[in-house]
Amino acid sequence: MPIYIIGLILSFRTTGLRGDSSAFKPYIKNRVQEIQLLSDPSQWGHCPGKDNPADLISRGTSAVKLAQNELWWHGPLWLKLTPDYWPNRHRDILDSEFCSEELEYRSSVHVAVTQQRESLVDINRSNSLKKLLKVTAWVFRFVNNARIVNKSMNFYITADEIQNAEYFWLKYVQYEFYSAEILTLKRNEQLRCSSEIKSLVPYLGEDNLLRITGRLLEADLCFGEKHPIILPRHCKFTELLVIREHERIGHCGVSATLTQLRKNYWIPKGRQLVKTIIRICLICKKYNAKPADQLSGQLPRDRITQSPPFQIVGIDFTVLVEGNVKSKLLWELGIIKEIFIGRDNNVIYRSCLVKTSKGLFKKTHSIVVPFRT
């Protein structure tokens, strides 16, 4: 026999049967799902609490009163009437306090997934541009051998493969940092004022690389010097390129390295980058290192003890005349015959006349050493 009318006690559950069951806590959600599966929510109506026989027991009453209660034995009076006299079965009465207890509050987390292309060769793990280009060339050779029938079995990397690998990285770096500028130039539009390279008046060359227009079109220079390739400053590839050019010219200074770079490339604020690279270069650190300061020894007694003039050197004093050999035993002996003081009439002598076995000689005081017995 089909279900025609199903009574329900709580008004909140009447409303809940017509809503989404997943909004409630698990206990109520499971029962609402089962009711919605076995019946149609439109078959459910609302029974007021005063007409609900079950409320007599839950609110408390005696057995004597319950035996004489018509509501307990026969139900509400409107059940004997036609459905037109029944309480409004479609009204939605929602008790806010009860709803707040029954509803389950869930925190929603929005996750944004961005797809980022990863290069097959990790440039951040490379410390040499030469090694990076070789690895890239080997990868390209493997890809080409996997596509074509006539495979290249040469064991060595050719110069053309190295050049193609460098062209790939130049193009990759420019698209990574200047993709907006490249798309704008392809549409033949003006660059935005906020662009870092707008003042350089860039253009796309035949090789699809960003180059500087410049004002050296009529100069007797090569194409790379007239229209150098633009490279970003904050880039690992640019740093490796600066290191290669710095080593190629024999670890010269900032100006020489920058001049070498600008033969083919232009880096915004490149001088600051070159200074940074040279500052961390180990060979340049060793070459430009200052010598350590030697700790001075104690002064000899003769230099710090006061003595009157001519106490050590005077007329008829025996002295040693310093020669070309270091040993004092081989120096000549002499006798001071005359002392010459300075033009300022200072008592400190500047030179003296010494008589040796070879004759009289005028010697400066720096090579005359007192003879100590």
Short mmCIF file of C-alpha atoms in Angstrom, two decimals:
data_model
loop_
_atom_site.label_atom_id
_atom_site.label_comp_id
_atom_site.label_asym_id
_atom_site.label_seq_id
_atom_site.Cartn_x
_atom_site.Cartn_y
_atom_site.Cartn_z
CA MET A 1 0.00 0.00 0.00
CA PRO A 2 1.61 3.33 -1.01
CA ILE A 3 2.42 5.92 1.64
CA TYR A 4 0.09 8.84 1.38
CA ILE A 5 0.84 11.05 4.40
CA ILE A 6 3.69 10.68 6.85
CA GLY A 7 3.56 12.66 10.09
CA LEU A 8 6.67 14.22 11.60
CA ILE A 9 7.07 15.67 15.06
CA LEU A 10 9.67 18.43 14.80
CA SER A 11 9.08 21.34 12.49
CA PHE A 12 12.79 21.72 11.87
CA ARG A 13 13.02 18.20 10.54
CA THR A 14 10.07 18.87 8.25
CA THR A 15 12.03 21.72 6.73
CA GLY A 16 15.19 19.68 6.75
CA LEU A 17 13.63 16.90 4.71
CA ARG A 18 13.08 19.36 1.87
CA GLY A 19 16.66 20.65 2.01
CA ASP A 20 20.16 19.35 1.52
CA SER A 21 20.96 16.55 3.96
CA SER A 22 24.73 17.14 3.74
CA ALA A 23 24.36 20.40 5.71
CA PHE A 24 23.53 18.55 8.95
CA LYS A 25 25.66 16.66 11.40
CA PRO A 26 26.33 12.98 10.61
CA TYR A 27 23.65 11.57 12.95
CA ILE A 28 20.82 13.62 11.41
CA LYS A 29 22.31 13.55 7.92
CA ASN A 30 22.19 9.74 7.74
CA ARG A 31 18.53 9.60 8.79
CA VAL A 32 17.43 12.40 6.50
CA GLN A 33 19.15 10.68 3.58
CA GLU A 34 17.34 7.44 4.35
CA ILE A 35 13.96 9.21 4.60
CA GLN A 36 14.53 11.07 1.33
CA LEU A 37 15.48 7.79 -0.32
CA LEU A 38 12.39 5.87 0.84
CA SER A 39 9.79 8.64 0.44
CA ASP A 40 9.01 11.91 -1.22
CA PRO A 41 9.64 15.00 0.98
CA SER A 42 6.32 16.44 -0.24
CA GLN A 43 4.46 13.64 1.62
CA TRP A 44 5.66 14.92 4.97
CA GLY A 45 3.62 17.38 7.00
CA HIS A 46 3.93 19.28 10.25
CA CYS A 47 2.26 18.21 13.48
CA PRO A 48 2.16 20.96 16.14
CA GLY A 49 3.57 20.08 19.53
CA LYS A 50 0.24 20.53 21.34
CA ASP A 51 -1.36 17.91 19.04
CA ASN A 52 1.50 15.44 19.29
CA PRO A 53 0.62 12.46 21.55
CA ALA A 54 4.28 11.63 22.09
CA ASP A 55 4.77 14.96 23.86
CA LEU A 56 2.48 13.81 26.68
CA ILE A 57 5.01 11.21 27.75
CA SER A 58 8.07 13.37 27.17
CA ARG A 59 6.60 16.28 29.18
CA GLY A 60 5.52 14.03 32.03
CA THR A 61 2.02 12.90 33.08
CA SER A 62 0.39 10.36 35.39
CA ALA A 63 -1.09 7.03 34.33
CA VAL A 64 -4.58 8.13 35.49
CA LYS A 65 -4.52 11.25 33.30
CA LEU A 66 -3.02 9.33 30.41
CA ALA A 67 -5.85 6.72 30.60
CA GLN A 68 -8.47 9.49 30.28
CA ASN A 69 -6.65 11.53 27.64
CA GLU A 70 -8.40 11.50 24.24
CA LEU A 71 -5.24 12.76 22.44
CA TRP A 72 -3.29 9.74 23.64
CA TRP A 73 -5.91 7.20 22.56
CA HIS A 74 -7.35 8.76 19.40
CA GLY A 75 -4.76 11.28 18.26
CA PRO A 76 -5.47 14.90 17.22
CA LEU A 77 -9.03 15.75 16.16
CA TRP A 78 -8.01 17.05 12.71
CA LEU A 79 -6.86 13.55 11.69
CA LYS A 80 -10.54 12.59 11.32
CA LEU A 81 -11.16 15.50 8.97
CA THR A 82 -10.17 15.96 5.34
CA PRO A 83 -6.60 17.11 4.56
CA ASP A 84 -7.94 20.60 3.85
CA TYR A 85 -8.43 21.08 7.62
CA TRP A 86 -5.02 19.79 8.55
CA PRO A 87 -2.21 22.13 9.63
CA ASN A 88 -0.30 23.72 6.76
CA ARG A 89 1.86 20.85 5.63
CA HIS A 90 4.08 23.01 3.37
CA ARG A 91 5.00 25.79 5.76
CA ASP A 92 8.69 26.05 6.61
CA ILE A 93 9.14 26.75 10.26
CA LEU A 94 12.78 26.97 11.20
CA ASP A 95 13.84 27.34 14.78
CA SER A 96 17.14 29.28 14.63
CA GLU A 97 18.39 28.01 17.98
CA PHE A 98 17.68 24.41 17.12
CA CYS A 99 19.14 24.87 13.65
CA SER A 100 22.37 26.24 15.04
CA GLU A 101 22.72 23.08 17.12
CA GLU A 102 21.88 20.65 14.33
CA LEU A 103 23.72 22.22 11.43
CA GLU A 104 27.36 21.31 10.89
CA TYR A 105 29.71 24.18 10.30
CA ARG A 106 32.43 23.38 7.80
CA SER A 107 35.38 25.54 6.85
CA SER A 108 35.91 25.77 3.12
CA VAL A 109 39.41 25.97 1.69
CA HIS A 110 39.95 27.32 -1.81
CA VAL A 111 43.02 25.95 -3.53
CA ALA A 112 44.43 27.58 -6.63
CA VAL A 113 46.58 25.28 -8.72
CA THR A 114 49.05 26.92 -11.08
CA GLN A 115 50.80 24.89 -13.71
CA GLN A 116 54.50 25.67 -13.97
CA ARG A 117 56.64 24.32 -16.73
CA GLU A 118 59.80 22.66 -15.53
CA SER A 119 62.92 22.54 -17.63
CA LEU A 120 64.53 19.18 -18.25
CA VAL A 121 67.91 20.69 -17.29
CA ASP A 122 67.99 22.43 -13.91
CA ILE A 123 70.09 25.54 -14.47
CA ASN A 124 70.22 26.32 -10.75
CA ARG A 125 72.38 23.23 -10.20
CA SER A 126 75.00 24.38 -12.71
CA ASN A 127 78.07 26.38 -11.76
CA SER A 128 79.63 26.56 -15.21
CA LEU A 129 78.13 27.73 -18.48
CA LYS A 130 80.35 25.34 -20.40
CA LYS A 131 78.96 22.32 -18.56
CA LEU A 132 75.40 23.61 -18.89
CA LEU A 133 75.69 23.97 -22.66
CA LYS A 134 77.24 20.52 -23.01
CA VAL A 135 74.47 18.87 -21.01
CA THR A 136 71.84 20.73 -23.04
CA ALA A 137 73.51 19.68 -26.29
CA TRP A 138 73.48 16.03 -25.20
CA VAL A 139 69.77 16.29 -24.37
CA PHE A 140 69.01 17.78 -27.79
CA ARG A 141 71.02 15.05 -29.49
CA PHE A 142 69.07 12.36 -27.63
CA VAL A 143 65.76 13.96 -28.65
CA ASN A 144 66.84 14.21 -32.28
CA ASN A 145 68.07 10.61 -32.32
CA ALA A 146 64.71 9.46 -30.94
CA ARG A 147 62.85 11.20 -33.80
CA ILE A 148 64.92 10.53 -36.91
CA VAL A 149 66.16 7.34 -38.50
CA ASN A 150 69.71 8.42 -39.35
CA LYS A 151 70.99 8.87 -35.82
CA SER A 152 74.11 10.84 -34.94
CA MET A 153 76.54 8.46 -33.28
CA ASN A 154 79.42 10.94 -32.94
CA PHE A 155 80.94 10.70 -29.48
CA TYR A 156 81.90 14.38 -29.30
CA ILE A 157 79.68 17.44 -29.15
CA THR A 158 80.12 19.71 -32.15
CA ALA A 159 80.43 23.50 -32.13
CA ASP A 160 77.05 23.83 -33.86
CA GLU A 161 75.36 21.85 -31.09
CA ILE A 162 76.94 24.10 -28.45
CA GLN A 163 75.78 27.16 -30.36
CA ASN A 164 72.24 25.78 -30.64
CA ALA A 165 72.21 25.04 -26.91
CA GLU A 166 73.27 28.62 -26.12
CA TYR A 167 70.59 29.98 -28.48
CA PHE A 168 67.99 27.84 -26.68
CA TRP A 169 68.93 29.25 -23.27
CA LEU A 170 68.97 32.82 -24.57
CA LYS A 171 65.48 32.40 -25.94
CA TYR A 172 64.26 30.55 -22.86
CA VAL A 173 65.53 33.23 -20.48
CA GLN A 174 64.01 36.06 -22.51
CA TYR A 175 60.61 34.36 -22.63
CA GLU A 176 60.75 33.74 -18.90
CA PHE A 177 61.49 37.35 -17.94
CA TYR A 178 60.29 39.40 -20.92
CA SER A 179 57.32 37.41 -22.21
CA ALA A 180 54.96 40.41 -21.99
CA GLU A 181 57.36 42.60 -23.98
CA ILE A 182 57.83 39.91 -26.64
CA LEU A 183 54.08 39.46 -27.12
CA THR A 184 53.63 43.23 -27.30
CA LEU A 185 56.30 43.60 -29.97
CA LYS A 186 54.80 40.72 -31.98
CA ARG A 187 51.52 42.66 -32.05
CA ASN A 188 53.41 45.78 -33.20
CA GLU A 189 52.34 47.70 -30.11
CA GLN A 190 54.20 50.08 -27.81
CA LEU A 191 55.72 48.78 -24.61
CA ARG A 192 54.25 49.85 -21.30
CA CYS A 193 55.93 52.65 -19.41
CA SER A 194 56.56 50.30 -16.48
CA SER A 195 58.67 47.99 -18.64
CA GLU A 196 62.28 47.71 -17.53
CA ILE A 197 63.63 47.71 -21.08
CA LYS A 198 61.41 50.37 -22.65
CA SER A 199 64.24 52.92 -22.65
CA LEU A 200 66.42 50.49 -24.65
CA VAL A 201 63.94 50.56 -27.59
CA PRO A 202 64.01 46.77 -28.08
CA TYR A 203 63.00 44.91 -31.20
CA LEU A 204 62.71 41.27 -32.25
CA GLY A 205 65.52 40.21 -34.54
CA GLU A 206 65.40 37.59 -37.25
CA ASP A 207 66.40 35.00 -34.68
CA ASN A 208 63.38 35.99 -32.47
CA LEU A 209 65.66 37.40 -29.78
CA LEU A 210 65.18 40.75 -28.08
CA ARG A 211 67.86 43.17 -29.21
CA ILE A 212 68.63 46.85 -28.67
CA THR A 213 67.89 49.18 -31.57
CA GLY A 214 70.70 51.58 -30.62
CA ARG A 215 72.23 54.42 -32.63
CA LEU A 216 75.26 52.63 -34.02
CA LEU A 217 73.74 51.45 -37.27
CA GLU A 218 76.36 53.25 -39.39
CA ALA A 219 79.27 52.35 -37.10
CA ASP A 220 82.04 50.07 -38.32
CA LEU A 221 81.17 47.38 -35.79
CA CYS A 222 79.91 43.83 -35.89
CA PHE A 223 76.19 43.11 -35.67
CA GLY A 224 76.40 41.93 -32.06
CA GLU A 225 77.95 45.21 -30.93
CA LYS A 226 75.41 47.32 -32.83
CA HIS A 227 72.39 45.35 -31.60
CA PRO A 228 73.34 43.37 -28.46
CA ILE A 229 70.99 40.76 -27.03
CA ILE A 230 69.05 41.89 -23.96
CA LEU A 231 69.40 39.65 -20.91
CA PRO A 232 67.79 40.03 -17.45
CA ARG A 233 69.99 40.89 -14.52
CA HIS A 234 68.49 38.57 -11.89
CA CYS A 235 69.00 35.32 -13.75
CA LYS A 236 71.24 32.30 -13.20
CA PHE A 237 72.09 32.05 -16.89
CA THR A 238 73.23 35.68 -16.97
CA GLU A 239 75.47 35.10 -13.97
CA LEU A 240 77.07 32.08 -15.65
CA LEU A 241 77.56 34.14 -18.80
CA VAL A 242 79.32 36.91 -16.88
CA ILE A 243 81.58 34.33 -15.20
CA ARG A 244 82.52 32.85 -18.58
CA GLU A 245 83.42 36.22 -20.09
CA HIS A 246 85.31 37.21 -16.94
CA GLU A 247 87.43 34.05 -17.11
CA ARG A 248 87.88 34.36 -20.88
CA ILE A 249 89.73 37.69 -20.55
CA GLY A 250 91.95 36.45 -17.73
CA HIS A 251 90.07 37.70 -14.66
CA CYS A 252 90.36 41.37 -15.57
CA GLY A 253 88.52 44.14 -13.77
CA VAL A 254 84.96 45.42 -13.97
CA SER A 255 85.40 47.68 -16.99
CA ALA A 256 87.20 45.06 -19.08
CA THR A 257 84.62 42.38 -18.26
CA LEU A 258 81.73 44.72 -19.02
CA THR A 259 83.30 45.71 -22.35
CA GLN A 260 83.69 42.05 -23.27
CA LEU A 261 80.05 41.37 -22.41
CA ARG A 262 78.70 44.27 -24.44
CA LYS A 263 80.16 42.90 -27.62
CA ASN A 264 77.12 40.61 -27.82
CA TYR A 265 74.90 41.17 -24.77
CA TRP A 266 73.31 44.01 -22.86
CA ILE A 267 72.36 43.57 -19.22
CA PRO A 268 70.33 46.31 -17.46
CA LYS A 269 72.47 47.57 -14.56
CA GLY A 270 75.16 45.22 -15.75
CA ARG A 271 77.99 47.01 -13.96
CA GLN A 272 76.49 46.13 -10.55
CA LEU A 273 76.16 42.49 -11.61
CA VAL A 274 79.76 42.35 -12.85
CA LYS A 275 80.98 43.86 -9.58
CA THR A 276 79.08 41.21 -7.64
CA ILE A 277 80.51 38.36 -9.74
CA ILE A 278 84.09 39.64 -9.44
CA ARG A 279 83.65 40.14 -5.71
CA ILE A 280 82.86 36.44 -5.21
CA CYS A 281 85.48 35.16 -7.69
CA LEU A 282 88.02 33.08 -5.73
CA ILE A 283 90.92 33.76 -8.07
CA CYS A 284 90.28 37.51 -7.96
CA LYS A 285 90.04 37.34 -4.18
CA LYS A 286 93.47 35.74 -3.96
CA TYR A 287 94.97 38.17 -6.46
CA ASN A 288 93.55 41.28 -4.79
CA ALA A 289 94.13 40.11 -1.23
CA LYS A 290 96.16 42.45 0.95
CA PRO A 291 99.24 41.07 2.72
CA ALA A 292 98.88 40.33 6.38
CA ASP A 293 100.26 42.91 8.79
CA GLN A 294 103.44 41.62 10.40
CA LEU A 295 103.64 42.11 14.13
CA SER A 296 106.61 44.35 14.90
CA GLY A 297 109.28 43.07 17.26
CA GLN A 298 110.72 44.72 20.35
CA LEU A 299 112.97 47.74 19.79
CA PRO A 300 116.71 47.27 20.59
CA ARG A 301 118.20 48.87 23.68
CA ASP A 302 120.35 51.31 21.67
CA ARG A 303 117.23 52.88 20.13
CA ILE A 304 115.32 53.44 23.33
CA THR A 305 118.17 54.28 25.78
CA GLN A 306 119.16 57.94 25.96
CA SER A 307 122.89 58.74 25.56
CA PRO A 308 124.92 61.92 24.99
CA PRO A 309 126.38 62.73 21.55
CA PHE A 310 129.54 60.93 20.42
CA GLN A 311 129.22 58.29 23.13
CA ILE A 312 129.39 55.53 20.54
CA VAL A 313 130.86 57.30 17.51
CA GLY A 314 133.59 59.93 17.76
CA ILE A 315 137.05 60.88 16.52
CA ASP A 316 139.64 58.10 16.85
CA PHE A 317 136.83 55.54 17.42
CA THR A 318 137.31 52.17 15.80
CA VAL A 319 134.42 51.29 13.52
CA LEU A 320 133.37 48.69 10.98
CA VAL A 321 132.62 49.82 7.45
CA GLU A 322 129.68 47.85 6.03
CA GLY A 323 130.54 45.97 2.87
CA ASN A 324 128.71 43.96 0.23
CA VAL A 325 128.72 40.79 2.32
CA LYS A 326 126.36 40.16 5.21
CA SER A 327 128.90 38.77 7.67
CA LYS A 328 130.38 41.46 9.90
CA LEU A 329 133.57 39.44 10.20
CA LEU A 330 134.42 40.34 6.62
CA TRP A 331 133.81 44.08 6.99
CA GLU A 332 136.81 46.43 7.00
CA LEU A 333 138.09 48.06 10.16
CA GLY A 334 138.60 51.80 10.21
CA ILE A 335 139.27 54.79 12.44
CA ILE A 336 137.17 57.93 12.39
CA LYS A 337 139.32 60.95 11.60
CA GLU A 338 136.62 63.59 11.17
CA ILE A 339 132.86 63.93 11.75
CA PHE A 340 130.59 66.03 9.56
CA ILE A 341 127.32 67.32 11.01
CA GLY A 342 124.30 68.47 9.07
CA ARG A 343 123.76 71.93 7.60
CA ASP A 344 121.33 72.71 10.40
CA ASN A 345 124.31 72.60 12.79
CA ASN A 346 122.77 69.65 14.56
CA VAL A 347 125.13 67.72 16.81
CA ILE A 348 123.98 64.47 15.19
CA TYR A 349 126.53 63.53 12.58
CA ARG A 350 125.56 62.79 9.00
CA SER A 351 128.84 61.45 7.64
CA CYS A 352 132.42 60.91 8.70
CA LEU A 353 135.94 60.54 7.32
CA VAL A 354 137.17 57.01 7.93
CA LYS A 355 140.74 55.80 7.54
CA THR A 356 141.05 52.19 6.48
CA SER A 357 143.86 50.04 5.13
CA LYS A 358 142.96 51.25 1.66
CA GLY A 359 143.03 54.95 2.51
CA LEU A 360 140.72 57.78 3.65
CA PHE A 361 137.07 57.57 2.65
CA LYS A 362 134.03 59.68 3.42
CA LYS A 363 131.25 57.36 4.55
CA THR A 364 127.66 58.03 5.55
CA HIS A 365 126.60 57.21 9.05
CA SER A 366 124.29 54.42 7.85
CA ILE A 367 127.21 52.16 6.84
CA VAL A 368 129.48 52.95 9.78
CA VAL A 369 128.96 50.52 12.64
CA PRO A 370 130.63 51.02 16.05
CA PHE A 371 133.13 48.29 16.87
CA ARG A 372 132.13 46.59 20.10
CA THR A 373 134.75 44.74 22.09
#
